Amino acid sequence: MKACIMCGGEGTRLRPLTFDRPKPSIPIMNKPSVVHLIEHLAKEGFNEIVITIGYMAEKIEESLGDGRMFGVHIDYVYEETKLGTAGSVKNAEEYLKDEPFIIVGGDHVMDLNLRNMYRYHETNDAMVTIGLMSIDDPREFGIADMDVNNRIHRFLEKPGPGEIFSNLASTGIYMCCPEIFDWIPENQQYDFAKDLFPALMNDDRKINGMLVRGHWTDVGSAHAYREAQRWMLESLPGTSIEGNFKTKNSRIVGPLKIGNNVSVGSNSALVGPIVIGENTTIGNNVLIGPYTAIGSNCVIKDNSRILSSYIFNDVTIGNNSNASGSIIDNNTVIGKNCSMENGTVIGPRVNINDDSTIHSDVKIWPEINIKAGSRIKETIIDPEFE
Ligand SMILES: CC(=O)N[C@H]1[C@@H](OP(=O)(O)O)O[C@H](CO)[C@@H](O)[C@@H]1O
């Protein structure tokens, strides 16, 4: 079965994490999130995949290659100018024109039964079947109203106040018949939700909805990213430790996934679910709390506490510092006695000098140097990176 993954976007809402990588390359449990997506598609039987790429395209090709290591075949289609969601898929028409196919966003993280959805689409005569989820607050989504036969009669993108006629949100997962290509103009900005669906409905073409259950999120914001990591960590099957793990009388409670060559000093506690990459060193009296992922080549020094945080690669955290509900990007160095409060997002190559506090929800752009003893209450943007 065929799938198309849209990976062209710039992911501006996820800055500073998208300066060095596109959104689908942000790590979840130390792997680019799009790798998890490909693994899921492969498991569901979608083994011919075409990916539309644009912003930092090479990073995506680097981690997926031709798909062989996931048991699938991947082709790439490059988007020169911004074509919108449907416009970018039109670009991939030559790979998709022979049979029904699924479209997903490159930032989707899910465990949904896509095979069922595909079957359902095949046995109905709709041009598109949209995966719908019941969501309490669907303002950030397209919303749909469907009848008892699953036909969608109304669709509204990002409803305003007083316009929320349904709590069925579009997941942006679309099962499509190749005939949709006849409706999408070439080399022109064109969108599924804003252009194609209204056009099809106006012409009385059938669009169906299918209610899906399970985990699904698009990693569109730091909040959604934390949520996606959390339930991926929750699904860790047990404890696996690769070779050369060293520890002295520390308390280790699973589930954990620990890479090669990790060491933990004495009197520390690791309370899962936790994932730690290779060559990471954890000092003495360190508490690493549940729902934490730490990448490779990190150093977490004595007496520090890391709780529900996502630390990428080559990060150093000094003595007696703590991070809670934080995201810290590659090559950032944090001094001693520092505190990263809940919801902070620290970009790559940042230096936070000793005795500093980064207050909750503050974001710090790449390569910023925070002076010792600072109290940072507002996001720091570097105009050079805009
Ligand atoms: C214009 C468009 O395609 N909007 C889609 C799309 O929204 P974004 O804000 O562009 O991610 O994905 C949503 C699901 O993630 C879906 O609900 C919505 O209809």
Short mmCIF file of C-alpha atoms and ligand atoms in Angstrom, two decimals:
data_model
loop_
_atom_site.label_atom_id
_atom_site.label_comp_id
_atom_site.label_asym_id
_atom_site.label_seq_id
_atom_site.Cartn_x
_atom_site.Cartn_y
_atom_site.Cartn_z
CA MET A 1 0.00 0.00 0.00
CA LYS A 2 1.13 3.53 -0.76
CA ALA A 3 1.64 6.48 1.56
CA CYS A 4 2.63 10.10 1.14
CA ILE A 5 4.24 12.00 4.01
CA MET A 6 4.30 15.78 3.91
CA CYS A 7 7.58 17.03 5.37
CA GLY A 8 8.08 20.39 3.66
CA GLY A 9 7.11 22.84 6.42
CA GLU A 10 9.37 25.17 8.39
CA GLY A 11 7.90 24.46 11.82
CA THR A 12 8.15 28.06 13.02
CA ARG A 13 5.93 27.41 16.05
CA LEU A 14 8.52 24.94 17.32
CA ARG A 15 11.41 27.36 17.32
CA PRO A 16 14.13 27.26 18.64
CA LEU A 17 14.08 23.48 17.99
CA THR A 18 13.63 23.92 14.22
CA PHE A 19 16.63 26.13 13.46
CA ASP A 20 18.95 23.15 13.02
CA ARG A 21 16.41 20.63 11.73
CA PRO A 22 12.96 20.37 10.18
CA LYS A 23 10.04 19.43 12.42
CA PRO A 24 9.98 15.71 11.47
CA SER A 25 13.62 15.41 12.61
CA ILE A 26 12.99 16.54 16.19
CA PRO A 27 13.90 13.55 18.37
CA ILE A 28 11.36 11.50 20.25
CA MET A 29 13.02 8.91 22.48
CA ASN A 30 16.29 9.89 20.78
CA LYS A 31 15.12 9.13 17.23
CA PRO A 32 13.72 11.62 14.68
CA SER A 33 9.95 11.55 15.08
CA VAL A 34 9.54 10.70 11.38
CA VAL A 35 11.43 7.45 11.99
CA HIS A 36 8.71 6.39 14.43
CA LEU A 37 6.14 7.36 11.80
CA ILE A 38 7.83 5.28 9.08
CA GLU A 39 8.07 2.33 11.48
CA HIS A 40 4.35 2.62 12.17
CA LEU A 41 3.46 2.90 8.47
CA ALA A 42 5.64 -0.15 7.73
CA LYS A 43 3.92 -2.12 10.49
CA GLU A 44 0.53 -1.19 9.05
CA GLY A 45 1.54 -2.44 5.60
CA PHE A 46 2.39 0.85 3.83
CA ASN A 47 5.66 -0.06 2.17
CA GLU A 48 5.76 2.31 -0.81
CA ILE A 49 6.27 5.77 0.59
CA VAL A 50 6.83 9.11 -1.09
CA ILE A 51 7.96 12.05 1.03
CA THR A 52 7.53 15.69 0.04
CA ILE A 53 10.48 17.68 1.34
CA GLY A 54 11.47 21.34 1.39
CA TYR A 55 12.94 23.05 4.46
CA MET A 56 16.24 21.31 5.45
CA ALA A 57 15.33 18.41 3.17
CA GLU A 58 18.74 16.76 3.53
CA LYS A 59 18.21 16.04 7.24
CA ILE A 60 15.18 13.92 6.43
CA GLU A 61 16.91 12.04 3.62
CA GLU A 62 19.90 11.48 5.93
CA SER A 63 17.85 9.68 8.57
CA LEU A 64 15.59 7.66 6.27
CA GLY A 65 17.64 6.96 3.14
CA ASP A 66 15.83 4.79 0.63
CA GLY A 67 13.82 3.19 3.44
CA ARG A 68 15.53 -0.20 3.22
CA MET A 69 16.36 -0.32 6.93
CA PHE A 70 12.65 0.00 7.72
CA GLY A 71 11.56 -2.57 5.15
CA VAL A 72 9.95 0.06 2.89
CA HIS A 73 10.86 1.92 -0.28
CA ILE A 74 11.05 5.72 -0.05
CA ASP A 75 11.05 8.25 -2.90
CA TYR A 76 11.49 11.97 -2.31
CA VAL A 77 9.87 14.87 -4.10
CA TYR A 78 11.40 18.28 -3.57
CA GLU A 79 9.20 21.35 -3.19
CA GLU A 80 10.95 24.42 -4.69
CA THR A 81 8.31 26.96 -3.70
CA LYS A 82 5.63 26.71 -1.04
CA LEU A 83 2.77 24.82 -2.65
CA GLY A 84 0.46 24.22 0.32
CA THR A 85 -0.56 20.74 1.46
CA ALA A 86 -2.47 19.58 -1.64
CA GLY A 87 -0.06 21.39 -4.01
CA SER A 88 2.90 19.51 -2.55
CA VAL A 89 1.13 16.15 -2.95
CA LYS A 90 0.23 17.06 -6.57
CA ASN A 91 4.00 17.24 -7.11
CA ALA A 92 4.21 13.55 -6.14
CA GLU A 93 1.41 12.50 -8.52
CA GLU A 94 3.61 10.20 -10.62
CA TYR A 95 4.20 7.97 -7.57
CA LEU A 96 0.59 7.90 -6.41
CA LYS A 97 -1.63 7.90 -9.48
CA ASP A 98 -2.40 4.15 -9.74
CA GLU A 99 -4.21 3.22 -6.53
CA PRO A 100 -5.71 4.69 -3.34
CA PHE A 101 -3.13 6.05 -0.94
CA ILE A 102 -2.83 7.55 2.53
CA ILE A 103 -1.52 11.04 3.30
CA VAL A 104 -0.04 11.88 6.70
CA GLY A 105 1.85 14.86 8.08
CA GLY A 106 5.59 14.44 8.72
CA ASP A 107 5.05 15.62 12.29
CA HIS A 108 2.38 13.07 13.13
CA VAL A 109 3.00 10.72 16.04
CA MET A 110 0.43 7.96 16.35
CA ASP A 111 -0.48 4.37 17.02
CA LEU A 112 -3.71 4.35 15.01
CA ASN A 113 -4.95 1.39 13.01
CA LEU A 114 -4.35 2.81 9.53
CA ARG A 115 -4.90 -0.51 7.80
CA ASN A 116 -8.54 -0.45 8.96
CA MET A 117 -8.95 3.05 7.67
CA TYR A 118 -7.52 2.08 4.29
CA ARG A 119 -9.88 -0.94 4.06
CA TYR A 120 -12.82 1.23 4.97
CA HIS A 121 -11.89 3.73 2.26
CA GLU A 122 -11.49 0.99 -0.34
CA THR A 123 -14.94 -0.41 0.34
CA ASN A 124 -16.65 2.98 0.06
CA ASP A 125 -17.02 5.24 -2.92
CA ALA A 126 -15.76 8.48 -1.35
CA MET A 127 -12.99 10.43 -3.04
CA VAL A 128 -11.40 11.19 0.31
CA THR A 129 -11.82 9.66 3.76
CA ILE A 130 -10.67 11.93 6.57
CA GLY A 131 -9.53 10.45 9.90
CA LEU A 132 -11.54 12.26 12.58
CA MET A 133 -10.98 12.37 16.30
CA SER A 134 -13.26 13.58 19.02
CA ILE A 135 -11.38 16.42 20.72
CA ASP A 136 -12.56 18.66 23.57
CA ASP A 137 -11.18 21.86 22.15
CA PRO A 138 -10.91 21.57 18.35
CA ARG A 139 -10.17 25.25 17.62
CA GLU A 140 -6.69 24.47 16.27
CA PHE A 141 -8.03 21.94 13.74
CA GLY A 142 -10.35 21.55 10.81
CA ILE A 143 -13.74 20.40 12.12
CA ALA A 144 -16.29 18.21 10.36
CA ASP A 145 -19.93 17.29 10.68
CA MET A 146 -20.93 13.91 9.28
CA ASP A 147 -24.14 11.94 8.89
CA VAL A 148 -24.97 8.41 10.01
CA ASN A 149 -23.44 7.03 6.81
CA ASN A 150 -20.16 8.79 7.60
CA ARG A 151 -20.56 11.36 4.82
CA ILE A 152 -19.14 14.77 5.66
CA HIS A 153 -21.48 17.65 4.84
CA ARG A 154 -19.65 20.49 6.50
CA PHE A 155 -15.96 21.17 7.05
CA LEU A 156 -14.46 24.29 8.57
CA GLU A 157 -10.78 25.01 9.01
CA LYS A 158 -9.76 26.51 12.40
CA PRO A 159 -13.23 27.63 13.52
CA GLY A 160 -13.50 31.00 15.22
CA PRO A 161 -15.46 31.71 18.43
CA GLY A 162 -19.11 30.76 18.00
CA GLU A 163 -18.35 28.61 14.94
CA ILE A 164 -17.54 25.27 16.61
CA PHE A 165 -20.44 23.19 15.27
CA SER A 166 -18.68 19.86 15.96
CA ASN A 167 -15.93 18.44 18.15
CA LEU A 168 -14.81 16.04 15.42
CA ALA A 169 -11.37 17.27 14.48
CA SER A 170 -9.51 16.34 11.32
CA THR A 171 -6.29 14.52 12.11
CA GLY A 172 -4.94 15.54 8.71
CA ILE A 173 -4.78 11.84 7.83
CA TYR A 174 -6.44 11.47 4.46
CA MET A 175 -7.18 8.34 2.46
CA CYS A 176 -7.43 9.46 -1.15
CA CYS A 177 -8.43 8.14 -4.53
CA PRO A 178 -6.05 9.14 -7.31
CA GLU A 179 -8.90 11.14 -8.94
CA ILE A 180 -8.15 13.94 -6.49
CA PHE A 181 -5.22 14.89 -8.74
CA ASP A 182 -7.71 16.09 -11.38
CA TRP A 183 -8.86 18.70 -8.88
CA ILE A 184 -5.50 20.06 -7.76
CA PRO A 185 -3.87 22.72 -9.96
CA GLU A 186 -0.20 22.24 -10.78
CA ASN A 187 2.55 24.47 -9.34
CA GLN A 188 0.11 26.57 -7.45
CA GLN A 189 -0.47 27.01 -3.74
CA TYR A 190 -3.42 24.74 -2.95
CA ASP A 191 -4.56 23.29 0.31
CA PHE A 192 -6.60 20.22 1.27
CA ALA A 193 -8.66 21.79 4.02
CA LYS A 194 -9.05 25.29 2.60
CA ASP A 195 -9.32 24.60 -1.14
CA LEU A 196 -9.81 20.95 -2.14
CA PHE A 197 -12.46 19.90 0.39
CA PRO A 198 -14.72 22.92 -0.22
CA ALA A 199 -14.33 22.42 -4.00
CA LEU A 200 -15.28 18.73 -3.78
CA MET A 201 -18.23 19.40 -1.49
CA ASN A 202 -19.48 22.20 -3.74
CA ASP A 203 -19.55 19.74 -6.61
CA ASP A 204 -21.38 17.16 -4.50
CA ARG A 205 -18.41 14.76 -4.50
CA LYS A 206 -18.32 12.42 -1.56
CA ILE A 207 -15.96 12.98 1.37
CA ASN A 208 -16.30 10.52 4.22
CA GLY A 209 -15.14 10.71 7.79
CA MET A 210 -13.84 7.84 9.83
CA LEU A 211 -13.69 8.04 13.59
CA VAL A 212 -10.30 6.93 14.83
CA ARG A 213 -9.32 5.96 18.33
CA GLY A 214 -5.93 5.69 19.95
CA HIS A 215 -2.99 8.03 20.20
CA TRP A 216 -2.50 10.70 17.61
CA THR A 217 -0.91 14.13 17.73
CA ASP A 218 0.82 16.47 15.34
CA VAL A 219 3.96 17.87 16.90
CA GLY A 220 3.00 21.47 16.18
CA SER A 221 4.01 23.10 19.46
CA ALA A 222 6.34 22.47 22.41
CA HIS A 223 3.29 21.38 24.39
CA ALA A 224 2.24 18.78 21.79
CA TYR A 225 5.85 17.62 21.55
CA ARG A 226 6.02 16.98 25.28
CA GLU A 227 2.74 15.09 25.12
CA ALA A 228 3.96 12.92 22.22
CA GLN A 229 7.20 12.06 24.07
CA ARG A 230 5.25 11.24 27.16
CA TRP A 231 3.06 8.60 25.63
CA MET A 232 5.84 7.15 23.52
CA LEU A 233 7.83 6.74 26.75
CA GLU A 234 4.78 5.24 28.41
CA SER A 235 4.79 2.50 25.77
CA LEU A 236 8.38 1.42 26.54
CA PRO A 237 8.02 -2.34 26.84
CA GLY A 238 10.49 -2.96 29.67
CA THR A 239 14.11 -2.41 30.54
CA SER A 240 16.87 -2.85 27.99
CA ILE A 241 20.47 -1.93 28.66
CA GLU A 242 23.16 -2.15 26.00
CA GLY A 243 26.76 -3.06 26.78
CA ASN A 244 29.25 -1.57 29.20
CA PHE A 245 26.80 -0.01 31.67
CA LYS A 246 28.51 1.08 34.88
CA THR A 247 26.86 2.01 38.16
CA LYS A 248 27.61 1.97 41.90
CA ASN A 249 24.77 1.42 44.38
CA SER A 250 22.24 3.57 42.52
CA ARG A 251 18.51 2.92 42.43
CA ILE A 252 17.33 1.95 38.95
CA VAL A 253 13.60 1.50 38.38
CA GLY A 254 12.30 0.56 34.90
CA PRO A 255 11.14 0.80 32.28
CA LEU A 256 14.39 2.10 30.84
CA LYS A 257 16.22 2.01 27.54
CA ILE A 258 19.92 2.67 27.98
CA GLY A 259 22.45 2.89 25.16
CA ASN A 260 26.00 1.61 25.02
CA ASN A 261 28.64 2.88 27.40
CA VAL A 262 26.50 4.80 29.91
CA SER A 263 27.72 5.33 33.46
CA VAL A 264 25.84 6.37 36.59
CA GLY A 265 27.74 7.44 39.75
CA SER A 266 26.88 6.44 43.30
CA ASN A 267 23.71 7.13 45.24
CA SER A 268 21.80 8.31 42.16
CA ALA A 269 18.25 7.29 41.20
CA LEU A 270 16.84 6.61 37.75
CA VAL A 271 13.07 6.22 37.82
CA GLY A 272 11.53 5.20 34.48
CA PRO A 273 10.22 5.54 31.95
CA ILE A 274 13.56 6.92 30.80
CA VAL A 275 15.61 6.66 27.62
CA ILE A 276 19.35 7.46 27.68
CA GLY A 277 21.60 7.50 24.60
CA GLU A 278 25.13 6.14 24.31
CA ASN A 279 28.24 7.54 26.04
CA THR A 280 26.25 9.60 28.51
CA THR A 281 27.70 10.10 31.98
CA ILE A 282 25.58 10.70 35.06
CA GLY A 283 27.25 11.77 38.32
CA ASN A 284 26.61 11.08 42.01
CA ASN A 285 23.39 11.92 43.89
CA VAL A 286 21.56 12.65 40.66
CA LEU A 287 17.81 12.14 40.34
CA ILE A 288 16.50 11.40 36.85
CA GLY A 289 12.74 11.32 37.05
CA PRO A 290 10.05 9.64 35.00
CA TYR A 291 9.27 10.72 31.44
CA THR A 292 12.78 11.81 30.57
CA ALA A 293 14.84 11.25 27.44
CA ILE A 294 18.55 12.10 27.44
CA GLY A 295 20.53 11.84 24.21
CA SER A 296 24.09 10.70 23.50
CA ASN A 297 27.34 12.14 24.84
CA CYS A 298 25.67 14.13 27.62
CA VAL A 299 27.17 14.84 31.02
CA ILE A 300 24.85 15.28 33.99
CA LYS A 301 26.97 16.33 36.95
CA ASP A 302 26.61 15.62 40.68
CA ASN A 303 23.53 16.56 42.72
CA SER A 304 21.42 17.58 39.74
CA ARG A 305 17.78 16.69 39.10
CA ILE A 306 16.23 16.07 35.70
CA LEU A 307 12.46 15.54 35.73
CA SER A 308 10.14 15.00 32.73
CA SER A 309 12.68 16.68 30.46
CA TYR A 310 14.00 16.03 26.96
CA ILE A 311 17.70 16.61 26.61
CA PHE A 312 19.16 16.15 23.14
CA ASN A 313 22.82 15.27 22.36
CA ASP A 314 26.15 16.61 23.69
CA VAL A 315 24.53 18.60 26.50
CA THR A 316 26.30 19.29 29.81
CA ILE A 317 24.42 20.08 33.00
CA GLY A 318 26.52 21.35 35.89
CA ASN A 319 26.55 20.38 39.56
CA ASN A 320 23.43 21.01 41.59
CA SER A 321 21.33 22.20 38.66
CA ASN A 322 17.84 21.11 37.81
CA ALA A 323 15.58 20.86 34.79
CA SER A 324 11.88 20.21 35.10
CA GLY A 325 9.55 19.81 32.12
CA SER A 326 12.28 21.32 29.92
CA ILE A 327 13.61 20.72 26.43
CA ILE A 328 17.35 21.32 25.89
CA ASP A 329 18.79 21.16 22.37
CA ASN A 330 22.21 19.89 21.20
CA ASN A 331 25.56 21.19 22.49
CA THR A 332 24.09 23.43 25.16
CA VAL A 333 26.10 23.89 28.33
CA ILE A 334 24.46 24.66 31.65
CA GLY A 335 26.59 25.71 34.60
CA LYS A 336 26.20 24.85 38.25
CA ASN A 337 23.30 25.83 40.56
CA CYS A 338 21.04 26.60 37.59
CA SER A 339 17.35 25.98 37.37
CA MET A 340 15.30 25.40 34.22
CA GLU A 341 11.68 25.70 35.24
CA ASN A 342 8.71 23.93 33.75
CA GLY A 343 8.12 24.44 30.03
CA THR A 344 11.47 26.04 29.16
CA VAL A 345 12.85 25.35 25.69
CA ILE A 346 16.59 25.99 25.32
CA GLY A 347 17.97 26.09 21.76
CA PRO A 348 21.22 24.53 20.55
CA ARG A 349 24.70 25.83 21.54
CA VAL A 350 23.36 28.01 24.34
CA ASN A 351 25.56 28.78 27.36
CA ILE A 352 23.81 29.25 30.65
CA ASN A 353 26.36 30.32 33.22
CA ASP A 354 26.33 29.44 36.93
CA ASP A 355 23.57 30.41 39.38
CA SER A 356 21.00 31.30 36.70
CA THR A 357 17.28 30.62 36.65
CA ILE A 358 15.28 30.28 33.45
CA HIS A 359 11.69 30.84 34.46
CA SER A 360 8.82 28.71 33.22
CA ASP A 361 7.84 28.69 29.54
CA VAL A 362 10.81 30.84 28.49
CA LYS A 363 12.44 29.94 25.15
CA ILE A 364 16.04 30.76 24.36
CA TRP A 365 17.27 31.05 20.76
CA PRO A 366 20.50 29.30 19.63
CA GLU A 367 24.00 30.41 20.68
CA ILE A 368 22.84 32.87 23.33
CA ASN A 369 25.12 33.38 26.30
CA ILE A 370 23.33 33.86 29.62
CA LYS A 371 25.47 35.66 32.19
CA ALA A 372 26.06 34.09 35.60
CA GLY A 373 23.39 34.90 38.17
CA SER A 374 20.69 35.79 35.60
CA ARG A 375 16.95 35.51 36.18
CA ILE A 376 15.39 35.11 32.74
CA LYS A 377 11.64 35.71 32.68
CA GLU A 378 11.01 36.30 28.99
CA THR A 379 11.87 34.50 25.78
CA ILE A 380 15.18 35.59 24.24
CA ILE A 381 15.10 35.82 20.46
CA ASP A 382 18.19 36.35 18.37
CA PRO A 383 17.25 38.46 15.33
CA GLU A 384 20.12 36.90 13.37
CA PHE A 385 18.21 33.64 13.37
CA GLU A 386 14.92 35.14 12.14
C1 LIG B 1 -5.01 23.73 6.26
C2 LIG B 1 -4.86 22.32 6.76
O1 LIG B 1 -4.50 21.40 6.04
N1 LIG B 1 -5.15 22.15 8.03
C3 LIG B 1 -5.04 20.87 8.72
C4 LIG B 1 -3.69 20.85 9.42
O2 LIG B 1 -3.55 21.98 10.24
P1 LIG B 1 -2.11 22.70 10.48
O3 LIG B 1 -2.37 23.81 11.48
O4 LIG B 1 -1.71 23.21 9.13
O5 LIG B 1 -1.18 21.66 11.01
O6 LIG B 1 -3.57 19.68 10.21
C5 LIG B 1 -4.59 19.55 11.23
C6 LIG B 1 -4.30 18.26 11.94
O7 LIG B 1 -3.00 18.30 12.44
C7 LIG B 1 -5.98 19.50 10.58
O8 LIG B 1 -6.98 19.46 11.58
C8 LIG B 1 -6.18 20.74 9.73
O9 LIG B 1 -7.41 20.64 9.03
#
